[in-house]
Coordinates of N, CA and C in Angstrom, one line a residue:
A24 N 1.2 -1.4 -8.4 CA 0.5 -1.8 -7.1 C -0.3 -3.0 -7.4
Y25 N -0.5 -3.8 -6.3 CA -1.3 -5.0 -6.5 C -2.1 -5.2 -5.2
N26 N -3.4 -5.2 -5.3 CA -4.3 -5.4 -4.2 C -4.6 -6.9 -4.2
I27 N -3.9 -7.6 -3.2 CA -4.0 -9.1 -3.2 C -5.1 -9.5 -2.3
R28 N -6.3 -9.2 -2.6 CA -7.5 -9.4 -1.8 C -7.4 -10.4 -0.7
N29 N -7.2 -9.8 0.5 CA -7.1 -10.6 1.8 C -6.2 -11.8 1.7
F30 N -5.0 -11.7 1.3 CA -4.0 -12.8 1.3 C -4.0 -13.4 2.6
D31 N -4.1 -14.6 2.9 CA -4.2 -15.7 2.0 C -5.5 -16.4 2.0
Y32 N -6.5 -15.8 2.7 CA -7.9 -16.3 2.7 C -8.9 -15.2 2.9
D33 N -9.8 -15.1 1.9 CA -10.8 -14.1 2.0 C -12.0 -14.7 2.7
E34 N -12.2 -14.3 4.0 CA -13.2 -14.8 4.8 C -14.6 -14.5 4.3
R35 N -14.8 -13.3 3.7 CA -16.1 -12.9 3.2 C -16.6 -13.8 2.2
Y36 N -15.7 -14.2 1.2 CA -16.1 -15.0 0.1 C -15.7 -16.5 0.3
R37 N -15.0 -16.8 1.4 CA -14.4 -18.1 1.6 C -13.6 -18.6 0.5
I38 N -12.6 -17.8 0.1 CA -11.8 -18.2 -1.1 C -10.3 -18.1 -0.6
Q39 N -9.6 -19.2 -0.9 CA -8.1 -19.2 -0.7 C -7.5 -18.4 -1.8
T40 N -6.4 -17.7 -1.5 CA -5.5 -17.1 -2.5 C -4.9 -18.2 -3.4
N41 N -5.0 -18.0 -4.7 CA -4.4 -19.0 -5.6 C -2.9 -18.6 -5.7
K42 N -2.1 -19.3 -4.8 CA -0.7 -18.9 -4.6 C 0.1 -19.2 -5.8
P43 N 0.0 -20.4 -6.5 CA 0.8 -20.6 -7.7 C 0.5 -19.5 -8.8
E44 N -0.7 -19.1 -9.0 CA -1.1 -18.1 -9.9 C -0.5 -16.7 -9.5
L45 N -0.6 -16.4 -8.2 CA -0.1 -15.2 -7.7 C 1.5 -15.1 -7.9
A46 N 2.1 -16.2 -7.6 CA 3.6 -16.2 -7.8 C 3.9 -16.0 -9.3
T47 N 3.2 -16.6 -10.2 CA 3.4 -16.4 -11.6 C 3.2 -15.0 -12.0
M48 N 2.1 -14.4 -11.5 CA 1.8 -13.0 -11.9 C 2.9 -12.0 -11.3
L49 N 3.3 -12.2 -10.1 CA 4.3 -11.3 -9.5 C 5.6 -11.4 -10.2
S50 N 6.0 -12.6 -10.5 CA 7.3 -12.8 -11.1 C 7.3 -12.3 -12.5
S51 N 6.2 -12.3 -13.2 CA 6.1 -11.8 -14.6 C 6.3 -10.3 -14.6
L52 N 6.0 -9.6 -13.5 CA 6.1 -8.1 -13.5 C 7.5 -7.7 -13.5
K53 N 8.4 -8.4 -12.9 CA 9.9 -8.1 -12.9 C 10.1 -6.7 -12.3
A54 N 9.2 -6.3 -11.3 CA 9.3 -5.0 -10.7 C 10.5 -4.9 -9.7
A55 N 11.1 -3.7 -9.7 CA 12.1 -3.5 -8.7 C 11.4 -3.3 -7.4
V56 N 10.3 -2.5 -7.4 CA 9.5 -2.3 -6.1 C 8.0 -2.4 -6.5
L57 N 7.3 -3.1 -5.7 CA 5.8 -3.3 -5.9 C 5.1 -2.9 -4.6
S58 N 4.1 -2.1 -4.7 CA 3.2 -1.8 -3.6 C 2.2 -2.9 -3.5
V59 N 1.9 -3.4 -2.3 CA 0.9 -4.4 -2.1 C -0.1 -4.0 -1.0
E60 N -1.3 -4.4 -1.1 CA -2.3 -4.2 -0.2 C -3.1 -5.4 0.1
E61 N -3.9 -5.3 1.3 CA -4.8 -6.4 1.7 C -4.1 -7.7 2.1
I62 N -2.9 -7.6 2.8 CA -2.2 -8.8 3.2 C -2.8 -9.1 4.6
Y63 N -3.6 -10.1 4.7 CA -4.1 -10.5 6.0 C -3.2 -11.4 6.8
N64 N -2.6 -12.4 6.2 CA -1.7 -13.4 6.9 C -0.3 -12.9 6.6
T65 N 0.2 -12.0 7.4 CA 1.6 -11.5 7.1 C 2.7 -12.5 7.3
A66 N 2.6 -13.4 8.2 CA 3.6 -14.5 8.4 C 3.7 -15.3 7.2
E67 N 2.6 -15.7 6.6 CA 2.6 -16.5 5.4 C 3.1 -15.7 4.2
F68 N 2.8 -14.4 4.1 CA 3.2 -13.6 3.0 C 4.7 -13.4 3.0
I69 N 5.3 -13.1 4.2 CA 6.7 -12.9 4.4 C 7.5 -14.2 4.0
K70 N 6.9 -15.3 4.2 CA 7.5 -16.6 3.8 C 7.3 -16.9 2.3
F71 N 6.1 -16.5 1.8 CA 5.7 -16.8 0.4 C 6.6 -16.1 -0.6
I72 N 7.0 -14.8 -0.3 CA 7.8 -14.0 -1.3 C 9.1 -14.6 -1.6
P73 N 10.0 -14.8 -0.6 CA 11.3 -15.4 -1.0 C 11.2 -16.9 -1.5
D74 N 10.2 -17.6 -1.1 CA 10.0 -19.0 -1.5 C 9.6 -19.0 -3.0
N75 N 8.9 -18.0 -3.5 CA 8.4 -18.0 -4.8 C 9.0 -17.0 -5.7
L76 N 9.7 -16.0 -5.2 CA 10.4 -15.0 -6.0 C 11.8 -14.8 -5.4
P77 N 12.7 -15.7 -5.8 CA 14.1 -15.6 -5.3 C 14.7 -14.2 -5.6
G78 N 15.3 -13.7 -4.6 CA 15.9 -12.4 -4.7 C 15.0 -11.2 -4.2
Y79 N 13.7 -11.6 -3.9 CA 12.8 -10.6 -3.4 C 12.5 -10.7 -1.9
E80 N 12.2 -9.6 -1.3 CA 11.8 -9.6 0.1 C 10.6 -8.7 0.2
S81 N 10.0 -8.7 1.4 CA 8.8 -7.8 1.6 C 9.0 -7.1 2.9
A82 N 8.3 -5.9 3.0 CA 8.2 -5.1 4.2 C 6.7 -4.8 4.3
L83 N 6.1 -5.1 5.4 CA 4.7 -5.0 5.6 C 4.4 -4.2 6.9
S84 N 3.3 -3.5 6.9 CA 2.8 -2.7 8.0 C 2.4 -3.7 9.1
K85 N 2.5 -3.2 10.4 CA 2.0 -4.0 11.5 C 0.5 -3.7 11.7
C86 N 0.1 -2.6 11.3 CA -1.3 -2.2 11.5 C -2.1 -2.4 10.2
G87 N -3.3 -2.8 10.3 CA -4.1 -3.1 9.1 C -5.5 -2.5 9.2
G88 N -5.7 -1.5 10.0 CA -7.1 -0.9 10.1 C -8.1 -1.9 10.6
A89 N -9.4 -1.5 10.5 CA -10.5 -2.3 11.1 C -10.6 -3.7 10.5
H90 N -10.1 -3.9 9.3 CA -10.2 -5.2 8.7 C -8.9 -6.0 8.7
G91 N -7.9 -5.5 9.3 CA -6.6 -6.3 9.4 C -5.9 -6.4 8.1
Q92 N -6.1 -5.5 7.2 CA -5.4 -5.6 5.9 C -4.1 -4.8 5.9
R93 N -3.0 -5.5 6.0 CA -1.7 -4.8 6.0 C -1.3 -4.4 4.6
L94 N -0.4 -3.5 4.5 CA 0.1 -3.1 3.2 C 1.6 -2.8 3.3
G95 N 2.2 -2.7 2.2 CA 3.7 -2.5 2.2 C 4.3 -2.7 0.8
F96 N 5.4 -3.3 0.8 CA 6.2 -3.4 -0.5 C 6.8 -4.8 -0.7
V97 N 6.9 -5.2 -1.9 CA 7.7 -6.4 -2.3 C 8.8 -5.7 -3.2
Y98 N 10.1 -6.1 -2.9 CA 11.2 -5.4 -3.6 C 12.3 -6.4 -4.0
N99 N 13.0 -6.1 -5.1 CA 14.1 -6.9 -5.6 C 15.4 -6.5 -5.0
T100 N 15.9 -7.3 -4.1 CA 17.1 -7.0 -3.4 C 18.4 -6.9 -4.2
K101 N 18.3 -7.4 -5.5 CA 19.4 -7.3 -6.4 C 19.5 -5.9 -7.0
T102 N 18.4 -5.2 -7.0 CA 18.4 -3.8 -7.7 C 18.2 -2.7 -6.7
V103 N 17.6 -2.9 -5.6 CA 17.3 -1.8 -4.6 C 17.6 -2.3 -3.2
N104 N 18.0 -1.3 -2.3 CA 18.1 -1.5 -0.9 C 16.9 -0.8 -0.2
L105 N 16.3 -1.5 0.7 CA 15.3 -0.8 1.6 C 16.1 -0.2 2.7
I106 N 16.1 1.1 2.8 CA 16.9 1.8 3.8 C 16.1 2.0 5.1
S107 N 14.8 2.3 4.9 CA 13.9 2.4 6.1 C 12.5 2.1 5.7
F108 N 11.7 1.7 6.7 CA 10.3 1.4 6.5 C 9.5 1.9 7.7
S109 N 8.4 2.6 7.5 CA 7.6 3.0 8.6 C 6.1 3.1 8.2
E110 N 5.3 3.3 9.2 CA 3.9 3.4 9.0 C 3.5 4.8 9.4
D111 N 2.6 5.5 8.7 CA 2.1 6.8 9.1 C 0.6 6.6 9.4
M112 N 0.3 6.8 10.7 CA -1.1 6.5 11.2 C -2.0 7.7 11.0
S113 N -1.5 8.8 10.5 CA -2.3 10.0 10.4 C -3.5 9.9 9.5
V114 N -3.5 9.0 8.5 CA -4.7 8.8 7.6 C -5.7 7.8 8.1
V115 N -5.4 7.1 9.2 CA -6.3 6.1 9.7 C -7.7 6.7 10.1
D116 N -7.7 7.6 11.0 CA -8.9 8.4 11.4 C -8.5 9.8 11.5
P117 N -8.5 10.6 10.4 CA -8.1 12.0 10.4 C -8.8 12.8 11.5
G118 N -7.9 13.5 12.2 CA -8.4 14.3 13.3 C -8.7 13.6 14.6
K119 N -8.5 12.3 14.6 CA -8.7 11.5 15.8 C -7.4 10.7 16.1
S120 N -7.3 10.1 17.2 CA -6.2 9.3 17.5 C -6.6 7.8 17.2
G121 N -6.4 7.5 15.9 CA -6.8 6.2 15.4 C -5.8 5.1 15.9
G122 N -6.4 3.9 16.1 CA -5.6 2.8 16.5 C -5.1 1.9 15.4
C123 N -4.3 1.0 15.7 CA -3.7 0.1 14.8 C -4.8 -0.8 14.1
D124 N -5.8 -1.2 14.9 CA -6.9 -2.1 14.4 C -8.2 -1.4 14.2
S125 N -8.2 -0.1 13.9 CA -9.4 0.7 13.7 C -9.3 1.6 12.5
G126 N -10.4 2.0 12.0 CA -10.4 2.9 10.8 C -9.7 2.3 9.6
S127 N -9.2 3.2 8.8 CA -8.5 2.8 7.5 C -7.1 2.3 7.8
R128 N -6.5 1.9 6.7 CA -5.1 1.4 6.9 C -4.1 2.6 6.9
P129 N -2.9 2.4 7.6 CA -1.9 3.5 7.6 C -1.3 3.7 6.2
L130 N -0.5 4.7 6.1 CA 0.4 4.8 4.9 C 1.6 3.9 5.2
A131 N 2.1 3.2 4.2 CA 3.4 2.5 4.3 C 4.4 3.3 3.6
L132 N 5.5 3.7 4.3 CA 6.5 4.5 3.7 C 7.8 3.7 3.6
G133 N 8.4 3.6 2.4 CA 9.6 2.9 2.3 C 10.6 3.9 1.6
L134 N 11.8 4.0 2.2 CA 12.9 4.7 1.6 C 13.8 3.7 0.9
F135 N 14.0 3.8 -0.4 CA 14.7 2.9 -1.2 C 15.9 3.6 -1.8
Q136 N 16.9 2.8 -2.1 CA 18.1 3.3 -2.9 C 18.4 2.3 -4.0
I137 N 18.5 2.8 -5.2 CA 18.9 2.0 -6.4 C 20.3 1.7 -6.3
K138 N 20.6 0.4 -6.3 CA 22.0 0.0 -6.1 C 23.0 0.5 -7.2
A139 N 22.5 0.5 -8.5 CA 23.4 0.8 -9.6 C 23.7 2.3 -9.6
T140 N 22.8 3.2 -9.1 CA 23.1 4.6 -9.2 C 23.2 5.3 -7.9
G141 N 22.7 4.7 -6.8 CA 22.7 5.4 -5.5 C 21.6 6.3 -5.3
Q142 N 20.7 6.5 -6.3 CA 19.5 7.3 -6.2 C 18.6 6.8 -5.1
K143 N 18.1 7.7 -4.3 CA 17.2 7.4 -3.3 C 15.8 7.9 -3.7
F144 N 14.8 7.1 -3.3 CA 13.4 7.5 -3.5 C 12.5 6.9 -2.5
Y145 N 11.4 7.6 -2.2 CA 10.4 7.1 -1.3 C 9.3 6.4 -2.1
G146 N 8.8 5.3 -1.6 CA 7.6 4.6 -2.1 C 6.6 4.8 -1.0
I147 N 5.4 5.1 -1.4 CA 4.2 5.3 -0.5 C 3.1 4.4 -1.0
T148 N 2.8 3.4 -0.1 CA 1.6 2.5 -0.4 C 0.4 3.0 0.3
V149 N -0.7 3.1 -0.4 CA -1.9 3.6 0.3 C -3.1 2.6 0.1
H150 N -4.0 2.6 1.0 CA -5.3 1.9 0.9 C -6.3 2.8 1.6
L151 N -6.9 3.7 0.9 CA -7.7 4.8 1.5 C -9.1 4.3 1.7
K152 N -9.9 5.1 2.4 CA -11.3 4.8 2.7 C -12.1 4.5 1.4
S153 N -12.9 3.4 1.4 CA -13.7 3.1 0.3 C -15.1 3.7 0.5
G154 N -15.8 3.7 -0.6 CA -17.2 4.1 -0.6 C -17.5 5.4 -1.2
S155 N -18.7 5.6 -1.7 CA -19.1 6.9 -2.3 C -20.1 7.7 -1.6
N156 N -20.4 7.3 -0.3 CA -21.3 8.1 0.5 C -20.6 9.3 1.0
T157 N -21.3 10.2 1.5 CA -20.8 11.5 2.0 C -19.7 11.4 3.0
E158 N -19.9 10.5 4.0 CA -18.9 10.3 5.0 C -17.6 9.7 4.4
S159 N -17.7 8.8 3.5 CA -16.5 8.2 2.9 C -15.7 9.3 2.0
L160 N -16.5 10.0 1.3 CA -15.9 11.1 0.4 C -15.2 12.1 1.3
S161 N -15.8 12.5 2.4 CA -15.2 13.5 3.3 C -13.9 12.9 3.9
K162 N -13.9 11.7 4.3 CA -12.7 11.1 4.9 C -11.6 11.0 3.9
R163 N -11.9 10.6 2.7 CA -10.9 10.5 1.6 C -10.3 11.9 1.3
T164 N -11.1 12.9 1.3 CA -10.6 14.3 1.0 C -9.6 14.6 2.1
K165 N -9.9 14.3 3.4 CA -8.9 14.6 4.5 C -7.7 13.8 4.3
Q166 N -7.8 12.5 3.8 CA -6.7 11.6 3.6 C -5.8 12.2 2.5
Y167 N -6.4 12.7 1.4 CA -5.6 13.3 0.4 C -4.7 14.5 0.9
E168 N -5.3 15.3 1.7 CA -4.6 16.5 2.3 C -3.5 16.0 3.2
I169 N -3.7 15.0 4.0 CA -2.7 14.4 4.8 C -1.5 13.9 4.0
I170 N -1.8 13.2 2.9 CA -0.8 12.6 2.1 C 0.1 13.8 1.5
K171 N -0.6 14.8 1.0 CA 0.2 16.0 0.5 C 1.2 16.5 1.6
K172 N 0.7 16.6 2.8 CA 1.5 17.1 3.9 C 2.7 16.1 4.2
V173 N 2.4 14.8 4.2 CA 3.4 13.8 4.5 C 4.5 13.9 3.4
I174 N 4.2 14.1 2.2 CA 5.2 14.2 1.1 C 6.0 15.5 1.3
S175 N 5.3 16.6 1.5 CA 5.9 17.8 1.7 C 6.9 17.8 2.9
D176 N 6.5 17.2 4.0 CA 7.4 17.1 5.1 C 8.6 16.2 4.8
L177 N 8.4 15.0 4.2 CA 9.5 14.1 3.8 C 10.5 14.8 2.9
K178 N 10.0 15.6 1.9 CA 10.9 16.3 1.0 C 11.7 17.3 1.8
A179 N 11.1 18.1 2.7 CA 11.8 19.1 3.5 C 12.8 18.5 4.5
H180 N 12.5 17.4 5.1 CA 13.4 16.9 6.1 C 14.4 15.8 5.7
S181 N 14.1 15.2 4.6 CA 15.0 14.1 4.1 C 16.0 14.5 3.0
G182 N 15.6 15.6 2.3 CA 16.4 15.9 1.1 C 16.1 15.0 -0.1
V183 N 15.3 14.0 0.0 CA 14.9 13.1 -1.1 C 13.8 13.8 -1.9
K184 N 14.0 13.9 -3.2 CA 13.0 14.6 -4.0 C 12.2 13.6 -4.8
D185 N 12.6 12.3 -4.9 CA 11.8 11.4 -5.8 C 10.9 10.5 -5.0
F186 N 9.7 10.4 -5.5 CA 8.6 9.7 -4.8 C 7.8 8.9 -5.8
Y187 N 7.2 7.8 -5.4 CA 6.1 7.2 -6.1 C 5.1 6.9 -5.1
M188 N 3.8 6.9 -5.5 CA 2.7 6.6 -4.6 C 1.8 5.7 -5.4
A189 N 1.4 4.5 -4.8 CA 0.6 3.6 -5.5 C -0.3 2.9 -4.5
G190 N -1.3 2.3 -4.9 CA -2.2 1.5 -4.1 C -3.6 1.6 -4.4
D191 N -4.5 1.4 -3.4 CA -5.9 1.4 -3.6 C -6.4 2.8 -3.1
F192 N -6.6 3.7 -4.0 CA -7.1 5.0 -3.6 C -8.6 5.1 -3.4
N193 N -9.3 4.0 -3.9 CA -10.7 3.9 -3.8 C -11.5 5.1 -4.3
T194 N -10.9 5.7 -5.3 CA -11.5 7.0 -5.9 C -12.9 6.6 -6.6
T195 N -13.7 7.6 -6.6 CA -15.0 7.5 -7.2 C -15.3 8.8 -8.0
E196 N -16.4 8.8 -8.8 CA -16.8 10.0 -9.5 C -15.9 10.4 -10.6
F197 N -15.2 9.5 -11.2 CA -14.3 10.0 -12.3 C -15.2 10.2 -13.6
I198 N -16.2 9.5 -13.8 CA -17.0 9.6 -15.0 C -17.7 11.0 -14.9
N199 N -18.4 11.3 -13.8 CA -19.1 12.6 -13.7 C -18.3 13.7 -13.2
K200 N -17.0 13.5 -12.9 CA -16.1 14.5 -12.4 C -16.7 15.2 -11.2
G201 N -17.1 14.4 -10.2 CA -17.7 14.9 -9.0 C -16.7 15.4 -8.0
A202 N -17.1 15.5 -6.7 CA -16.3 16.1 -5.6 C -15.1 15.2 -5.4
D203 N -15.2 13.9 -5.4 CA -14.0 13.0 -5.1 C -13.0 13.2 -6.2
Y204 N -13.5 13.3 -7.5 CA -12.6 13.5 -8.6 C -11.8 14.8 -8.4
T205 N -12.5 15.8 -8.0 CA -11.9 17.1 -7.8 C -10.8 17.1 -6.7
S206 N -11.2 16.5 -5.6 CA -10.3 16.4 -4.5 C -9.1 15.6 -4.8
F207 N -9.3 14.4 -5.5 CA -8.2 13.6 -5.9 C -7.2 14.3 -6.8
T208 N -7.7 14.9 -7.9 CA -6.8 15.5 -8.8 C -6.2 16.8 -8.2

């Protein structure tokens, strides 16, 4: 996973994304599938990937939560096919009807197939609620439960058994093994 901090311009810090360096880093990974987060300028990113990583494409969410940070995948079209892509809004504002531009980011769900073997697998990119205050911890705990249900439902309805999940979980309390640590594990 790669959190590309507000591609291609971080308004908070007034910093442009260093695109030549980003291209070098991404190509050095040689990943078949890469989860990406915090894509602000989706039109530029969709153009940037094939221009700088020949043979790669991207699939990005339309929704980006309150901060407009989309997420999704960069994938090598020589090794995998993207069969389907969708967004799951259930983690945006658990228990409420969250909108596309409110709350946290949705889950990005990609169903991929490895060309050489035919094996199918789901990729799930996450960017969960940040913060260590009580409200943030409570929301993340609900998001963890939703993710478990999403995976369980996908396994039951698709027949696909292989999954990977990556992204910005924004976990806290690993040193002192607090409530967020317990909920996450």
